[in-house]
mmCIF file of C-alpha atoms in Angstrom:
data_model
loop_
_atom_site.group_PDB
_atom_site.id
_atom_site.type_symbol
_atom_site.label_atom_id
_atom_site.label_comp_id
_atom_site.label_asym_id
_atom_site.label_seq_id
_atom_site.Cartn_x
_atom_site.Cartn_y
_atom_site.Cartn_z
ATOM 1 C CA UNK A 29 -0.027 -1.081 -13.263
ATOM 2 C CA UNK A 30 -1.786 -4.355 -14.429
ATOM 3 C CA UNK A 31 2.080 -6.024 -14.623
ATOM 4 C CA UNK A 32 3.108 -4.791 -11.403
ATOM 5 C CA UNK A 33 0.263 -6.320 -9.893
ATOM 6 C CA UNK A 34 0.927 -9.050 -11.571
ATOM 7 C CA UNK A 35 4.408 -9.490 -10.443
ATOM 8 C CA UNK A 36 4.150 -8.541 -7.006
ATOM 9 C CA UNK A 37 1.163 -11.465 -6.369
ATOM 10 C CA UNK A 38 4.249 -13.888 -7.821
ATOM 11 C CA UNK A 39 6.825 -12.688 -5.897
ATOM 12 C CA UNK A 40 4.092 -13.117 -2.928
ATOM 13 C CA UNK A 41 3.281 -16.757 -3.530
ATOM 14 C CA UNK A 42 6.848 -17.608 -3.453
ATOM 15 C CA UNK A 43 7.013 -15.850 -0.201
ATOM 16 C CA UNK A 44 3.591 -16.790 1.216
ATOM 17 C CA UNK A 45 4.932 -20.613 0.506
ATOM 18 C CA UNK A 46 8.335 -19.513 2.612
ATOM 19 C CA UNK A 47 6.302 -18.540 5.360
ATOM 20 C CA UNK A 48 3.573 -21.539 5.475
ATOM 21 C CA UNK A 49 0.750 -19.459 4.276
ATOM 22 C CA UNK A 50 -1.673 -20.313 1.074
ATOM 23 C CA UNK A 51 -0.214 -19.121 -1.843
ATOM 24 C CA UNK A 52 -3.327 -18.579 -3.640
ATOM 25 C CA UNK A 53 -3.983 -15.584 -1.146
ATOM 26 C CA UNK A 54 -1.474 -13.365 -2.532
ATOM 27 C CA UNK A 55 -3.881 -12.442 -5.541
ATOM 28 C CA UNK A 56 -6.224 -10.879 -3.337
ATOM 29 C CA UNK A 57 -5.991 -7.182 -3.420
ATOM 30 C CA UNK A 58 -6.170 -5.936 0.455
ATOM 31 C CA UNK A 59 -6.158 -9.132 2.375
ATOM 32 C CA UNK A 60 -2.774 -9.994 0.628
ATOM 33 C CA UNK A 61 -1.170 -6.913 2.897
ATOM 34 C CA UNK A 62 -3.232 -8.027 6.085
ATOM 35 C CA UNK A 63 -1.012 -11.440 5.487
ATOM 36 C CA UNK A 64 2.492 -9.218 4.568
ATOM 37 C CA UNK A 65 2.075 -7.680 7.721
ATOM 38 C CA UNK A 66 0.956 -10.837 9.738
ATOM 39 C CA UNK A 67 4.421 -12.623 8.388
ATOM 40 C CA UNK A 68 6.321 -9.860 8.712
ATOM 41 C CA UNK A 69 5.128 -9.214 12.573
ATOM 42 C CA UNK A 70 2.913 -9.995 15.291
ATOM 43 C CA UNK A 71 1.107 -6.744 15.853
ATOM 44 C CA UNK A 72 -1.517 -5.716 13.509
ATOM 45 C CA UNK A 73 -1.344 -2.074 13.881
ATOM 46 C CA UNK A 74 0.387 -1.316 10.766
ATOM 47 C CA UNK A 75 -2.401 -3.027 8.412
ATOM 48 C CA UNK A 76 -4.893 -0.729 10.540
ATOM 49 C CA UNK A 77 -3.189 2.542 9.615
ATOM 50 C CA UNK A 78 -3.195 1.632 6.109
ATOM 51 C CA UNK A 79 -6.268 0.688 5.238
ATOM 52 C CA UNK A 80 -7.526 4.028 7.257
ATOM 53 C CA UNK A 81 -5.083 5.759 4.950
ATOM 54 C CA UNK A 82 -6.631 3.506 1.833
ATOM 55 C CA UNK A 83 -10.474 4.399 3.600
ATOM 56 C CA UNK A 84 -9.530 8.370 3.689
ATOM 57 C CA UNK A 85 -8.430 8.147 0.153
ATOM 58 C CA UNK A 86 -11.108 7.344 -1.517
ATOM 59 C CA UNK A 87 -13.447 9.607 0.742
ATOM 60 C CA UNK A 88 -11.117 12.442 -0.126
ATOM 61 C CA UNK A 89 -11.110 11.602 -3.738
ATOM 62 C CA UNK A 90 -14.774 10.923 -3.925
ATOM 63 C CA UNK A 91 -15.481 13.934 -2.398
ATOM 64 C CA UNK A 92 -13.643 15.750 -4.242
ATOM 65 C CA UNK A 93 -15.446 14.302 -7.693
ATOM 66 C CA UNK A 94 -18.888 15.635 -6.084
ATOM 67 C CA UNK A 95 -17.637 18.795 -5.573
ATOM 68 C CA UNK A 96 -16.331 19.931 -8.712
ATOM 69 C CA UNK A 97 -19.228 18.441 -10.321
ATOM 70 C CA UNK A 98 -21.806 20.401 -8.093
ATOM 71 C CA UNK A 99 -19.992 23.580 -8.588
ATOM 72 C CA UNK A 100 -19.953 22.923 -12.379
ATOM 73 C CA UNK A 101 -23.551 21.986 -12.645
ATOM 74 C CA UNK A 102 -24.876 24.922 -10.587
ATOM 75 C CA UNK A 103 -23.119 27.268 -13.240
ATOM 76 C CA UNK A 104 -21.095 29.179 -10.397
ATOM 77 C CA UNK A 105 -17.478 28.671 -10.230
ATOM 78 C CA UNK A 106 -16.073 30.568 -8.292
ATOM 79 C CA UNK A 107 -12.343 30.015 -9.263
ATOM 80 C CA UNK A 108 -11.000 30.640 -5.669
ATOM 81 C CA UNK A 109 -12.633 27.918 -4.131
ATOM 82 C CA UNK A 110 -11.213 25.679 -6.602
ATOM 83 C CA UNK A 111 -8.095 26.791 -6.186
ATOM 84 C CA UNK A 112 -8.391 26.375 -3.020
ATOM 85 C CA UNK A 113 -9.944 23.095 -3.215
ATOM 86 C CA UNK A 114 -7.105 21.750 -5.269
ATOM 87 C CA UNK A 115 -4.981 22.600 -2.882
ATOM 88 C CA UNK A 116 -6.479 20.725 -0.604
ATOM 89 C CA UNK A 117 -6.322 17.894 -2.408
ATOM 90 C CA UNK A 118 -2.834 17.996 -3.889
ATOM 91 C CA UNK A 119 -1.798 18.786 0.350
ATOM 92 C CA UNK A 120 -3.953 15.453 1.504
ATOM 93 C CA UNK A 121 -2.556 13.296 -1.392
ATOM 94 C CA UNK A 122 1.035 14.175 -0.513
ATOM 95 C CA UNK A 123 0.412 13.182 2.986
ATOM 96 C CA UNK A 124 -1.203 10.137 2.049
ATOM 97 C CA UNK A 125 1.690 9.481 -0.200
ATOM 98 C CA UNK A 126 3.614 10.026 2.733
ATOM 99 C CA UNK A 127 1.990 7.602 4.877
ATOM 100 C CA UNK A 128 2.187 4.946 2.350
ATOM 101 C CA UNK A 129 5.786 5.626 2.190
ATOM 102 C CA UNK A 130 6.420 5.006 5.560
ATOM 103 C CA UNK A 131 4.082 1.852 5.528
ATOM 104 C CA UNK A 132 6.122 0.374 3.348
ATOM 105 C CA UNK A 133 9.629 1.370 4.839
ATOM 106 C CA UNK A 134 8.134 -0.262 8.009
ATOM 107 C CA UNK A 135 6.923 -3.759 6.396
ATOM 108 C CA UNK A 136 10.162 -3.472 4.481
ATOM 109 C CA UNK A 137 12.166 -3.531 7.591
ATOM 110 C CA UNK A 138 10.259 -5.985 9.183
ATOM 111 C CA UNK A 139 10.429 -8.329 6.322
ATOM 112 C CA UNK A 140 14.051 -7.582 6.598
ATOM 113 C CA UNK A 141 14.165 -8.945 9.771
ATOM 114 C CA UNK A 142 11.546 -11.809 9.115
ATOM 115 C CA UNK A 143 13.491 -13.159 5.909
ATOM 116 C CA UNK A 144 17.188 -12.145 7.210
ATOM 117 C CA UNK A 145 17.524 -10.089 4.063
ATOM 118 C CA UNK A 146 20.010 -7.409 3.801
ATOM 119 C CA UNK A 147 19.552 -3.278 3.954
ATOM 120 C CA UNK A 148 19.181 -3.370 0.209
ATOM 121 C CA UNK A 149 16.839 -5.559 -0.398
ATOM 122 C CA UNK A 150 14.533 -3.840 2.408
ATOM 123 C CA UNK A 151 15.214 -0.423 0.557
ATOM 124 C CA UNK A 152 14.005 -2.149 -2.666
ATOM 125 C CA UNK A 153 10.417 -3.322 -0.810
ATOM 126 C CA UNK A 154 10.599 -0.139 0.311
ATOM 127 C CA UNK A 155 10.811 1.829 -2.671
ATOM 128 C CA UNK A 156 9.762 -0.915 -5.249
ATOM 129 C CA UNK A 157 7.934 -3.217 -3.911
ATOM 130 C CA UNK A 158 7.243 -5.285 -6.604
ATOM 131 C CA UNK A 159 10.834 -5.988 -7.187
ATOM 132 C CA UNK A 160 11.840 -6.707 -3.978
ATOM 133 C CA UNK A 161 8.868 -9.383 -3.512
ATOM 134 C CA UNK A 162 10.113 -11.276 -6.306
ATOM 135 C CA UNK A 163 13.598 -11.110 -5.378
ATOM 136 C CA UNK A 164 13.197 -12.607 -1.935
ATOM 137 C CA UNK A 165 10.055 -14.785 -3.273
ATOM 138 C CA UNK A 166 12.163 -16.385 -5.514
ATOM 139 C CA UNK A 167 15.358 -15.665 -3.674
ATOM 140 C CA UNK A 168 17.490 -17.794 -1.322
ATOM 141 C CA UNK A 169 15.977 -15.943 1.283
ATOM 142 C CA UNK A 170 14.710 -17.645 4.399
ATOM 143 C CA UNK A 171 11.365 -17.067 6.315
ATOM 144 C CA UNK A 172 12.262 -16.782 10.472
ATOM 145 C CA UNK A 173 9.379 -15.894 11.498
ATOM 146 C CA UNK A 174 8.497 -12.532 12.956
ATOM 147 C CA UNK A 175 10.486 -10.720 15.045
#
């Protein structure tokens, strides 16, 4: 996790310094995709639905912690509500994984567009996003602008 991190701020530098912007800003955690989607195009909208993806996340998950501890401390489990809780959870964290999916087909293909990269290289931001940032980071790729 630490490595891909790690790898992915590189491959940003390289393609924050293609695209004019501070280098030094791909290191930080959320504003770093604020700027991906800024370079990659002019509307903002995509950012927004991630971080209210990111936002429901961790209220999901947090609220999930609280409730299996308060039904553990009170001494009554009732074993069908935590079924049924964990269903809950394993249903919102497939959609979420959904959603971040398709955030990051959308970016890719904007990039794609920004960069004049090819299908597979957009597939690889897509799916590995890491590996695609360092490949048109450090790349022959060229920054167009957003389209």
């Amino acid at each position: 996790m630490i490595l891909a991190y790690i790898l992915s701020a590189l491959g940003l530098m390289k393609m924050f310094e293609k695209a004019g912007v501070s280098s030094g800003l791909a290191w930080v955690p959320i504003y770093r995709f604020y700027l991906l989607v800024k370079i990659s195009s002019s509307k903002i909208w995509p950012f927004i639905v991630y971080i209210c993806g990111f936002v429901s996340y961790i209220v999901f998950y947090a609220y999930s912690i609280y409730y299996s501890y308060s039904t553990s401390v009170s001494g009554l489990i009732d074993e069908s509500l935590l079924v049924g809780m964990s269903i809950k959870v394993l249903i919102f964290f497939v959609i979420y994984g959904l959603l971040h999916l398709t955030f990051n087909i959308i970016i890719a293909v904007k990039l794609s567009r920004a960069y004049t990269i090819g299908g597979g290289i957009a597939f690889l931001i897509a799916i590995i996003p890491w590996a695609g940032y360092m490949v048109v980071g450090f790349g022959q790729a060229q920054y167009n602008g957003p389209q």
